[in-house]
Tab-separated table of N, CA and C in Angstrom:
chain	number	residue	atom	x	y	z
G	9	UNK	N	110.580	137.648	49.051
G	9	UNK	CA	111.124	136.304	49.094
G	9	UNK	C	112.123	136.219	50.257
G	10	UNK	N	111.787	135.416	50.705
G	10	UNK	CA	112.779	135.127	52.249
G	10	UNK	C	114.146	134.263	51.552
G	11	UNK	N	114.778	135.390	52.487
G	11	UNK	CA	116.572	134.168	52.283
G	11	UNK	C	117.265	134.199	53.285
G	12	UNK	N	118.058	133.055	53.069
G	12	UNK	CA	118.816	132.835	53.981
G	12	UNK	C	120.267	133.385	54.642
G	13	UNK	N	120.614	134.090	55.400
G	13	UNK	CA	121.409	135.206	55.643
G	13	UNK	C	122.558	134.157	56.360
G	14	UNK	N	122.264	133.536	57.129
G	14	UNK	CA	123.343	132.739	57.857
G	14	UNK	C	123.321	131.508	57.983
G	15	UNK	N	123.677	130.786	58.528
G	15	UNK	CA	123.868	128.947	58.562
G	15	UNK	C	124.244	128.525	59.699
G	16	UNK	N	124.642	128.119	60.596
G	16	UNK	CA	125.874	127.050	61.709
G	16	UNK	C	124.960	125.894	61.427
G	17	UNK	N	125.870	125.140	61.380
G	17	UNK	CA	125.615	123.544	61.850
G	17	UNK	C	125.932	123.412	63.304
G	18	UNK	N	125.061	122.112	63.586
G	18	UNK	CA	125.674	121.698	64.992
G	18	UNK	C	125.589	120.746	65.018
G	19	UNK	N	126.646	119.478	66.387
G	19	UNK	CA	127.251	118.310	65.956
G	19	UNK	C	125.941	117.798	65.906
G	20	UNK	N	124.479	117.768	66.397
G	20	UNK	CA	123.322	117.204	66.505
G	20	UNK	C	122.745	116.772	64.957
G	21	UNK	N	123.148	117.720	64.011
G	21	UNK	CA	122.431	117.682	62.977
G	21	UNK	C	121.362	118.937	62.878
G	22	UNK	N	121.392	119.377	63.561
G	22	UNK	CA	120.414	120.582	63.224
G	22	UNK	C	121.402	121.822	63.229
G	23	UNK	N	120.818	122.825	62.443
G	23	UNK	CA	121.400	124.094	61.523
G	23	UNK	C	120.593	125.020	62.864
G	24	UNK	N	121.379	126.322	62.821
G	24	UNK	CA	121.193	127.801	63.588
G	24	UNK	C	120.621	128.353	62.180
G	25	UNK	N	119.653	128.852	61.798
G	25	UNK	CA	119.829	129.461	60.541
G	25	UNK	C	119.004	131.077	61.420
G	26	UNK	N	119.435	131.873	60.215
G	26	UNK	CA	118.782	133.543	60.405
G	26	UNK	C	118.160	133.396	58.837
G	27	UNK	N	117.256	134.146	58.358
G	27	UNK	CA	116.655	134.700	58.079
G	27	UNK	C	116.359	135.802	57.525
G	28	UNK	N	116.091	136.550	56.349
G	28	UNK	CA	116.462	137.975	55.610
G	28	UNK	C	115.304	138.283	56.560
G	29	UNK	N	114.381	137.939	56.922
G	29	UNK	CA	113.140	138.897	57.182
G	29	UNK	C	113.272	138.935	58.927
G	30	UNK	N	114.284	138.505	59.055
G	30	UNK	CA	115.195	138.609	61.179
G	30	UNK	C	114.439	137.361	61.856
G	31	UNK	N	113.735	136.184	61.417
G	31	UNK	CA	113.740	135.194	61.960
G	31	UNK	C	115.047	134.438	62.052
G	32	UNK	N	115.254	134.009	63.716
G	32	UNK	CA	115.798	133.161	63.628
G	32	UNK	C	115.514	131.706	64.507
G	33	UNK	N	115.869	130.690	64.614
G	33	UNK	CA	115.427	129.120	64.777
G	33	UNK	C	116.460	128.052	64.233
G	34	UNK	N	115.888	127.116	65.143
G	34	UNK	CA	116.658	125.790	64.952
G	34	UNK	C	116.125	124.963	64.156
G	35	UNK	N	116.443	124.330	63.083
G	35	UNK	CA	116.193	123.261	62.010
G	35	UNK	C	116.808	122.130	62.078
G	36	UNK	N	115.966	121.198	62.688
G	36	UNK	CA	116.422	119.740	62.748
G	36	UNK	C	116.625	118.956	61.091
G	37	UNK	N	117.631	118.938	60.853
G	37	UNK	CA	118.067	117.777	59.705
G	37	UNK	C	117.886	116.055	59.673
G	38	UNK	N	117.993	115.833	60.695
G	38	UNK	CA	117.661	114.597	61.126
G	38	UNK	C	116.579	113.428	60.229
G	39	UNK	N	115.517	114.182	59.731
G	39	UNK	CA	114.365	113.151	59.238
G	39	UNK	C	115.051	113.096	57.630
G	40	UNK	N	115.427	114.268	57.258
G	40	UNK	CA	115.887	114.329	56.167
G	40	UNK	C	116.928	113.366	55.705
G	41	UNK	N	118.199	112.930	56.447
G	41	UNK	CA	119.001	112.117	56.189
G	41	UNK	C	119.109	110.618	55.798
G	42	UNK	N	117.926	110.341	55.833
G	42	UNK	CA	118.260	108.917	55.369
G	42	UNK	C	117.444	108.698	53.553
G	43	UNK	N	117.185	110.475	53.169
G	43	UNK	CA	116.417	110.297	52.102
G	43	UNK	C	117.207	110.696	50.865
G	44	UNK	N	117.070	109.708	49.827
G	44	UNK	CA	117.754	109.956	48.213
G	44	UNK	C	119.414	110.463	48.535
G	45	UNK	N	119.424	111.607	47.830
G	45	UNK	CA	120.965	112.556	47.964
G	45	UNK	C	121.294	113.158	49.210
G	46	UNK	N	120.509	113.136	50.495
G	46	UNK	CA	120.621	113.835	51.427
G	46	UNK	C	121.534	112.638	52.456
G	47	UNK	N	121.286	111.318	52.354
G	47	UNK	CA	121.847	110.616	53.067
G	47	UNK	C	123.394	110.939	53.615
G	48	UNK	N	124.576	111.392	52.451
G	48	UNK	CA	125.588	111.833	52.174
G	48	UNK	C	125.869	112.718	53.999
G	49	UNK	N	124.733	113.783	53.682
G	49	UNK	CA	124.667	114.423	55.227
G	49	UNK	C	125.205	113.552	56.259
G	50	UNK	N	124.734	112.273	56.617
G	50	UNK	CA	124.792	111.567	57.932
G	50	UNK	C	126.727	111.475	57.978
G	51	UNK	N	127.496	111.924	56.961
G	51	UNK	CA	128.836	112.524	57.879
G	51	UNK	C	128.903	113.686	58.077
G	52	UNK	N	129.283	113.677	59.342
G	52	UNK	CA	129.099	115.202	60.132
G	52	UNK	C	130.008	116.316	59.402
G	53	UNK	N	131.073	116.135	58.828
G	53	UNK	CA	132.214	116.610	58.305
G	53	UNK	C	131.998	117.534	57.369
G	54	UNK	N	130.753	116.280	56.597
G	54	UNK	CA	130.526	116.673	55.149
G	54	UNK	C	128.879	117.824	55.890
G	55	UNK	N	128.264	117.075	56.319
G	55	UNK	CA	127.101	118.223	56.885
G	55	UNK	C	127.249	119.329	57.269
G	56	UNK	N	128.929	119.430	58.139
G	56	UNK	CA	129.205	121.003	58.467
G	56	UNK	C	129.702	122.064	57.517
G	57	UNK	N	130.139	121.308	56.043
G	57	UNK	CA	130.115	121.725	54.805
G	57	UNK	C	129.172	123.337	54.571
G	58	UNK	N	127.495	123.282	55.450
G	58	UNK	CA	126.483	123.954	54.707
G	58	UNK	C	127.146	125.570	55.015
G	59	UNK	N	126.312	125.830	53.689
G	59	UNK	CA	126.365	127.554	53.414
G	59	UNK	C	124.957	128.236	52.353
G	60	UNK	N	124.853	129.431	53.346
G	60	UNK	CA	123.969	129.762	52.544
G	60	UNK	C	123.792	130.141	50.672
G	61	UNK	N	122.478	130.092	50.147
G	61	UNK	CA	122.447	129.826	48.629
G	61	UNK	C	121.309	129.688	48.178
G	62	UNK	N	121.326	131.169	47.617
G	62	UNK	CA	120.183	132.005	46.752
G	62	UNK	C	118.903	132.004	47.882
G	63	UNK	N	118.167	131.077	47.922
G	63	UNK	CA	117.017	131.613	48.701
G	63	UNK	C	116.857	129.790	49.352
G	64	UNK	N	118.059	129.220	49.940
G	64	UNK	CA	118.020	128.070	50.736
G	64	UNK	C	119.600	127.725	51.431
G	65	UNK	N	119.778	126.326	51.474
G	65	UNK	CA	120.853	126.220	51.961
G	65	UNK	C	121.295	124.975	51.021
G	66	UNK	N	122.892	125.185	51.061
G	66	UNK	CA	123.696	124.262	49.894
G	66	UNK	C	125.059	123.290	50.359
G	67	UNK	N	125.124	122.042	49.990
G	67	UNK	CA	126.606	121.432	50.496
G	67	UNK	C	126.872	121.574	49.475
G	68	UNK	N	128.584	120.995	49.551
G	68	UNK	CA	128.970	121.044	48.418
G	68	UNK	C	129.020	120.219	46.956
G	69	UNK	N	128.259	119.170	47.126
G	69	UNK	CA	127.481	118.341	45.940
G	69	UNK	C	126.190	118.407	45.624
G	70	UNK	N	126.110	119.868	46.018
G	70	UNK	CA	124.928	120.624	45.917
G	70	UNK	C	123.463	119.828	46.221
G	71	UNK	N	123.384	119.427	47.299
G	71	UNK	CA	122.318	118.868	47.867
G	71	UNK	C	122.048	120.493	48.566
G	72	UNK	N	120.365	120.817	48.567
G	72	UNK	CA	120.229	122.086	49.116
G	72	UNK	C	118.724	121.500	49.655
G	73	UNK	N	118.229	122.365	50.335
G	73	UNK	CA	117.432	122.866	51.285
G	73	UNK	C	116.498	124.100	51.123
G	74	UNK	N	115.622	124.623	50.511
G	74	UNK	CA	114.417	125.779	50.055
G	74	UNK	C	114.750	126.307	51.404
G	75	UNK	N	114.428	127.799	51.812
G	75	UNK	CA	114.327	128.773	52.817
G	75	UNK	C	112.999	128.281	53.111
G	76	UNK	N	111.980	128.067	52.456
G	76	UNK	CA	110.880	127.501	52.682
G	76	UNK	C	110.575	126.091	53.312
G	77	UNK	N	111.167	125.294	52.922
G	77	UNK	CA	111.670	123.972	53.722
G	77	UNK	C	112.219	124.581	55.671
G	78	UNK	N	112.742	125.043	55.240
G	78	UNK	CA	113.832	125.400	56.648
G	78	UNK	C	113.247	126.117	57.673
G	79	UNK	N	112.043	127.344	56.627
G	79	UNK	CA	111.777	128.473	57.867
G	79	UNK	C	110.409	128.116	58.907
């Protein structure tokens, strides 16, 4: 099971993420934001919030992201 080892945000909206299995890549957030609980994202403040969690990524009103989604 792939997880997520690291995180950065950047002011763009897209995440630096790494990878347990040593991928690493850029993940655009962008399409995601205007949907259900994710909207919240579109402040940058609150988007730079993310950290990795269990096998994705998490803010802190626990809106998350699957490693599978991301990788």
């Amino acid at each position: 099971m792939v997880k997520v080892k690291t995180v950065n945000p950047n002011n763009d909206y897209t995440l630096f993420v790494e990878l347990s299995d040593g991928r690493t890549g850029i993940f655009d957030v962008k399409p995601y934001l205007s949907k259900g609980v994710l909207k919240q994202l579109q402040d940058i403040n609150y988007f730079k919030q993310v950290r990795p969690f269990f096998c994705g990524i998490i803010w802190p009103d626990e809106q998350d992201l699957s490693a599978d989604t991301i990788a």
